[in-house]
Amino acid sequence: MSSPLDRVKEYEFPKVSDPRGNLSFIEEGRHVPFPIRRVFYIYDIPSGSTRGGHAHREQQQLVLCISGAFELRLTDGHREISIPMNRPYKGVYVPPGVWLTMHDFTTGSICLVLCSGEYEESDYIRDLDEYLRLI
Ligand code: TYD
């Protein structure tokens, strides 16, 4: 049986390095498999915090760690994938139907998320039991 976890994909974005520092860029049509309708970012994260803890019904996301490091955990309720996030030029595509949590943020880390839709609370499944029933 296919799982939404099978559609999780790691992306590597262009990186332009020169003596002044590195620059990466992301273009909707070239580097992201959905139209970007919203961008949000999480920062000033106290140590020990866990973020996420939900799945999306329809929306697709691309999660980046543009500073510092954290661990991205993705599950379908049966299998779990854990991805170390610590490269600003990498991102992880998270399709709908995947339960996502983020852990072990280092001081000063920043998580940037590109989303396929505007913020809509009705797109979230925040109750793990409900998620496990639906999946
Ligand atoms: P939440 O979904 O708990 O954050 P995370 O999953 O990253 O841990 O969101 C925290 C609050 O922010 C919640 O009240 C909803 C609000 N919010 C918006 O208003 N717009 C957004 O784009 C996002 C992602 C959250």
PDB file of C-alpha atoms and ligand atoms in Angstrom:
ATOM      1  CA  MET A   1       0.000   0.000   0.000  1.00  0.00           C
ATOM      2  CA  SER A   2       1.412   3.390  -0.894  1.00  0.00           C
ATOM      3  CA  SER A   3       2.202   5.872   1.848  1.00  0.00           C
ATOM      4  CA  PRO A   4       2.484   9.648   1.591  1.00  0.00           C
ATOM      5  CA  LEU A   5       5.978   9.114   3.063  1.00  0.00           C
ATOM      6  CA  ASP A   6       6.991   7.622  -0.295  1.00  0.00           C
ATOM      7  CA  ARG A   7       6.499  11.055  -1.849  1.00  0.00           C
ATOM      8  CA  VAL A   8       8.771  12.876   0.611  1.00  0.00           C
ATOM      9  CA  LYS A   9      11.720  14.193  -1.368  1.00  0.00           C
ATOM     10  CA  GLU A  10      14.928  16.013  -0.520  1.00  0.00           C
ATOM     11  CA  TYR A  11      15.822  18.963  -2.725  1.00  0.00           C
ATOM     12  CA  GLU A  12      19.111  20.737  -3.211  1.00  0.00           C
ATOM     13  CA  PHE A  13      18.916  24.340  -4.383  1.00  0.00           C
ATOM     14  CA  PRO A  14      21.537  26.283  -6.309  1.00  0.00           C
ATOM     15  CA  LYS A  15      24.369  27.659  -4.211  1.00  0.00           C
ATOM     16  CA  VAL A  16      26.512  30.520  -5.463  1.00  0.00           C
ATOM     17  CA  SER A  17      29.694  30.811  -3.436  1.00  0.00           C
ATOM     18  CA  ASP A  18      32.153  33.656  -3.577  1.00  0.00           C
ATOM     19  CA  PRO A  19      34.544  35.269  -1.089  1.00  0.00           C
ATOM     20  CA  ARG A  20      31.687  37.459   0.185  1.00  0.00           C
ATOM     21  CA  GLY A  21      29.626  34.450   1.237  1.00  0.00           C
ATOM     22  CA  ASN A  22      27.084  32.039  -0.163  1.00  0.00           C
ATOM     23  CA  LEU A  23      23.795  32.749  -1.906  1.00  0.00           C
ATOM     24  CA  SER A  24      21.019  30.295  -2.671  1.00  0.00           C
ATOM     25  CA  PHE A  25      17.809  30.883  -4.556  1.00  0.00           C
ATOM     26  CA  ILE A  26      14.521  29.111  -5.164  1.00  0.00           C
ATOM     27  CA  GLU A  27      12.273  29.657  -8.181  1.00  0.00           C
ATOM     28  CA  GLU A  28       8.721  28.400  -8.114  1.00  0.00           C
ATOM     29  CA  GLY A  29       8.645  26.864 -11.571  1.00  0.00           C
ATOM     30  CA  ARG A  30      12.149  25.372 -11.476  1.00  0.00           C
ATOM     31  CA  HIS A  31      12.898  24.215  -7.959  1.00  0.00           C
ATOM     32  CA  VAL A  32       9.589  23.725  -6.155  1.00  0.00           C
ATOM     33  CA  PRO A  33       6.918  21.239  -7.306  1.00  0.00           C
ATOM     34  CA  PHE A  34       3.944  23.488  -6.403  1.00  0.00           C
ATOM     35  CA  PRO A  35       2.937  27.140  -6.656  1.00  0.00           C
ATOM     36  CA  ILE A  36       4.208  29.045  -3.612  1.00  0.00           C
ATOM     37  CA  ARG A  37       1.227  30.799  -2.000  1.00  0.00           C
ATOM     38  CA  ARG A  38       2.677  31.377   1.455  1.00  0.00           C
ATOM     39  CA  VAL A  39       6.001  31.481   3.239  1.00  0.00           C
ATOM     40  CA  PHE A  40       6.380  31.282   7.003  1.00  0.00           C
ATOM     41  CA  TYR A  41       9.387  30.982   9.251  1.00  0.00           C
ATOM     42  CA  ILE A  42      10.026  29.940  12.816  1.00  0.00           C
ATOM     43  CA  TYR A  43      12.807  31.624  14.791  1.00  0.00           C
ATOM     44  CA  ASP A  44      13.816  32.516  18.383  1.00  0.00           C
ATOM     45  CA  ILE A  45      13.022  28.936  19.275  1.00  0.00           C
ATOM     46  CA  PRO A  46      13.700  28.113  22.924  1.00  0.00           C
ATOM     47  CA  SER A  47      15.866  25.019  23.392  1.00  0.00           C
ATOM     48  CA  GLY A  48      13.801  21.894  23.955  1.00  0.00           C
ATOM     49  CA  SER A  49      10.841  23.165  21.915  1.00  0.00           C
ATOM     50  CA  THR A  50       8.983  20.868  19.565  1.00  0.00           C
ATOM     51  CA  ARG A  51       7.203  22.510  16.614  1.00  0.00           C
ATOM     52  CA  GLY A  52       4.714  21.079  14.160  1.00  0.00           C
ATOM     53  CA  GLY A  53       2.656  18.197  15.460  1.00  0.00           C
ATOM     54  CA  HIS A  54       0.129  18.056  12.660  1.00  0.00           C
ATOM     55  CA  ALA A  55      -0.583  16.873   9.138  1.00  0.00           C
ATOM     56  CA  HIS A  56      -2.123  18.759   6.231  1.00  0.00           C
ATOM     57  CA  ARG A  57      -5.159  17.548   4.338  1.00  0.00           C
ATOM     58  CA  GLU A  58      -4.334  19.215   0.998  1.00  0.00           C
ATOM     59  CA  GLN A  59      -1.387  21.551   1.331  1.00  0.00           C
ATOM     60  CA  GLN A  60       2.120  20.738   0.208  1.00  0.00           C
ATOM     61  CA  GLN A  61       5.174  22.180   1.912  1.00  0.00           C
ATOM     62  CA  LEU A  62       8.866  22.511   1.421  1.00  0.00           C
ATOM     63  CA  VAL A  63      10.783  22.774   4.689  1.00  0.00           C
ATOM     64  CA  LEU A  64      14.211  24.403   4.921  1.00  0.00           C
ATOM     65  CA  CYS A  65      16.644  25.106   7.704  1.00  0.00           C
ATOM     66  CA  ILE A  66      18.223  28.388   6.638  1.00  0.00           C
ATOM     67  CA  SER A  67      20.262  28.792   9.836  1.00  0.00           C
ATOM     68  CA  GLY A  68      21.429  26.412  12.555  1.00  0.00           C
ATOM     69  CA  ALA A  69      20.067  22.893  12.735  1.00  0.00           C
ATOM     70  CA  PHE A  70      17.084  20.825  13.781  1.00  0.00           C
ATOM     71  CA  GLU A  71      15.656  17.379  13.225  1.00  0.00           C
ATOM     72  CA  LEU A  72      12.624  16.886  10.979  1.00  0.00           C
ATOM     73  CA  ARG A  73      10.543  13.821  11.838  1.00  0.00           C
ATOM     74  CA  LEU A  74       7.924  12.590   9.404  1.00  0.00           C
ATOM     75  CA  THR A  75       5.577   9.692   9.946  1.00  0.00           C
ATOM     76  CA  ASP A  76       2.535   8.021   8.403  1.00  0.00           C
ATOM     77  CA  GLY A  77       1.674   6.426  11.741  1.00  0.00           C
ATOM     78  CA  HIS A  78       3.528   3.226  10.874  1.00  0.00           C
ATOM     79  CA  ARG A  79       6.948   4.265   9.637  1.00  0.00           C
ATOM     80  CA  GLU A  80       9.039   7.266  10.650  1.00  0.00           C
ATOM     81  CA  ILE A  81      11.683   9.167   8.696  1.00  0.00           C
ATOM     82  CA  SER A  82      14.105  11.402  10.560  1.00  0.00           C
ATOM     83  CA  ILE A  83      16.004  13.984   8.528  1.00  0.00           C
ATOM     84  CA  PRO A  84      18.799  16.129   9.968  1.00  0.00           C
ATOM     85  CA  MET A  85      18.247  19.677   8.729  1.00  0.00           C
ATOM     86  CA  ASN A  86      21.488  21.646   8.745  1.00  0.00           C
ATOM     87  CA  ARG A  87      22.209  22.904   5.235  1.00  0.00           C
ATOM     88  CA  PRO A  88      20.622  26.202   4.090  1.00  0.00           C
ATOM     89  CA  TYR A  89      20.683  25.083   0.440  1.00  0.00           C
ATOM     90  CA  LYS A  90      18.643  21.917   1.071  1.00  0.00           C
ATOM     91  CA  GLY A  91      14.912  21.436   1.529  1.00  0.00           C
ATOM     92  CA  VAL A  92      12.473  18.611   2.148  1.00  0.00           C
ATOM     93  CA  TYR A  93       9.210  18.288   0.228  1.00  0.00           C
ATOM     94  CA  VAL A  94       6.385  17.187   2.531  1.00  0.00           C
ATOM     95  CA  PRO A  95       3.217  16.061   0.700  1.00  0.00           C
ATOM     96  CA  PRO A  96      -0.222  16.200   2.298  1.00  0.00           C
ATOM     97  CA  GLY A  97      -1.056  13.414   4.715  1.00  0.00           C
ATOM     98  CA  VAL A  98       2.302  13.245   6.486  1.00  0.00           C
ATOM     99  CA  TRP A  99       2.494  13.898  10.250  1.00  0.00           C
ATOM    100  CA  LEU A 100       5.375  16.308  10.859  1.00  0.00           C
ATOM    101  CA  THR A 101       7.285  17.358  13.965  1.00  0.00           C
ATOM    102  CA  MET A 102      10.500  19.336  14.382  1.00  0.00           C
ATOM    103  CA  HIS A 103      12.906  18.799  17.287  1.00  0.00           C
ATOM    104  CA  ASP A 104      16.303  19.655  18.731  1.00  0.00           C
ATOM    105  CA  PHE A 105      16.596  23.192  17.395  1.00  0.00           C
ATOM    106  CA  THR A 106      20.029  24.701  17.938  1.00  0.00           C
ATOM    107  CA  THR A 107      20.286  28.266  19.247  1.00  0.00           C
ATOM    108  CA  GLY A 108      19.537  30.800  16.540  1.00  0.00           C
ATOM    109  CA  SER A 109      18.152  28.269  14.101  1.00  0.00           C
ATOM    110  CA  ILE A 110      15.566  29.342  11.559  1.00  0.00           C
ATOM    111  CA  CYS A 111      13.064  27.068   9.843  1.00  0.00           C
ATOM    112  CA  LEU A 112      11.604  28.404   6.606  1.00  0.00           C
ATOM    113  CA  VAL A 113       8.533  26.750   5.081  1.00  0.00           C
ATOM    114  CA  LEU A 114       7.183  27.274   1.564  1.00  0.00           C
ATOM    115  CA  CYS A 115       3.503  26.323   1.280  1.00  0.00           C
ATOM    116  CA  SER A 116       1.113  25.624  -1.577  1.00  0.00           C
ATOM    117  CA  GLY A 117      -1.810  27.461   0.060  1.00  0.00           C
ATOM    118  CA  GLU A 118      -2.715  30.383   2.250  1.00  0.00           C
ATOM    119  CA  TYR A 119      -3.111  29.728   5.972  1.00  0.00           C
ATOM    120  CA  GLU A 120      -6.283  27.769   6.558  1.00  0.00           C
ATOM    121  CA  GLU A 121      -6.846  26.096   9.898  1.00  0.00           C
ATOM    122  CA  SER A 122      -9.299  23.648   8.301  1.00  0.00           C
ATOM    123  CA  ASP A 123      -6.404  22.178   6.306  1.00  0.00           C
ATOM    124  CA  TYR A 124      -4.700  21.029   9.518  1.00  0.00           C
ATOM    125  CA  ILE A 125      -5.155  17.729  11.331  1.00  0.00           C
ATOM    126  CA  ARG A 126      -3.763  18.493  14.784  1.00  0.00           C
ATOM    127  CA  ASP A 127      -5.113  15.492  16.656  1.00  0.00           C
ATOM    128  CA  LEU A 128      -2.888  12.434  16.330  1.00  0.00           C
ATOM    129  CA  ASP A 129      -5.737   9.988  17.007  1.00  0.00           C
ATOM    130  CA  GLU A 130      -7.839  11.623  14.296  1.00  0.00           C
ATOM    131  CA  TYR A 131      -4.852  11.457  11.934  1.00  0.00           C
ATOM    132  CA  LEU A 132      -4.312   7.756  12.644  1.00  0.00           C
ATOM    133  CA  ARG A 133      -8.006   7.072  12.007  1.00  0.00           C
ATOM    134  CA  LEU A 134      -7.951   8.961   8.697  1.00  0.00           C
ATOM    135  CA  ILE A 135      -4.727   7.426   7.398  1.00  0.00           C
TER     136      ILE A 135
HETATM  137  P1  TYD B   1       1.463  26.248  14.492  1.00  0.00           P
HETATM  138  O1  TYD B   1       0.776  25.559  13.362  1.00  0.00           O
HETATM  139  O2  TYD B   1       1.209  25.732  15.865  1.00  0.00           O
HETATM  140  O3  TYD B   1       3.024  26.289  14.241  1.00  0.00           O
HETATM  141  P2  TYD B   1       4.031  25.047  13.982  1.00  0.00           P
HETATM  142  O4  TYD B   1       3.252  23.994  13.308  1.00  0.00           O
HETATM  143  O5  TYD B   1       5.040  25.573  13.100  1.00  0.00           O
HETATM  144  O6  TYD B   1       4.610  24.634  15.276  1.00  0.00           O
HETATM  145  O7  TYD B   1       1.078  27.794  14.408  1.00  0.00           O
HETATM  146  C1  TYD B   1       1.207  28.661  15.514  1.00  0.00           C
HETATM  147  C2  TYD B   1       0.176  29.747  15.387  1.00  0.00           C
HETATM  148  O8  TYD B   1       0.438  30.563  14.259  1.00  0.00           O
HETATM  149  C3  TYD B   1      -1.230  29.206  15.222  1.00  0.00           C
HETATM  150  O9  TYD B   1      -2.093  29.994  16.028  1.00  0.00           O
HETATM  151  C4  TYD B   1      -1.578  29.461  13.771  1.00  0.00           C
HETATM  152  C5  TYD B   1      -0.715  30.654  13.415  1.00  0.00           C
HETATM  153  N1  TYD B   1      -0.280  30.643  12.015  1.00  0.00           N
HETATM  154  C6  TYD B   1      -0.764  31.604  11.153  1.00  0.00           C
HETATM  155  O10 TYD B   1      -1.574  32.472  11.529  1.00  0.00           O
HETATM  156  N2  TYD B   1      -0.331  31.600   9.846  1.00  0.00           N
HETATM  157  C7  TYD B   1       0.547  30.678   9.397  1.00  0.00           C
HETATM  158  O11 TYD B   1       0.919  30.704   8.189  1.00  0.00           O
HETATM  159  C8  TYD B   1       1.023  29.677  10.295  1.00  0.00           C
HETATM  160  C9  TYD B   1       1.978  28.614   9.831  1.00  0.00           C
HETATM  161  C10 TYD B   1       0.582  29.693  11.596  1.00  0.00           C
END
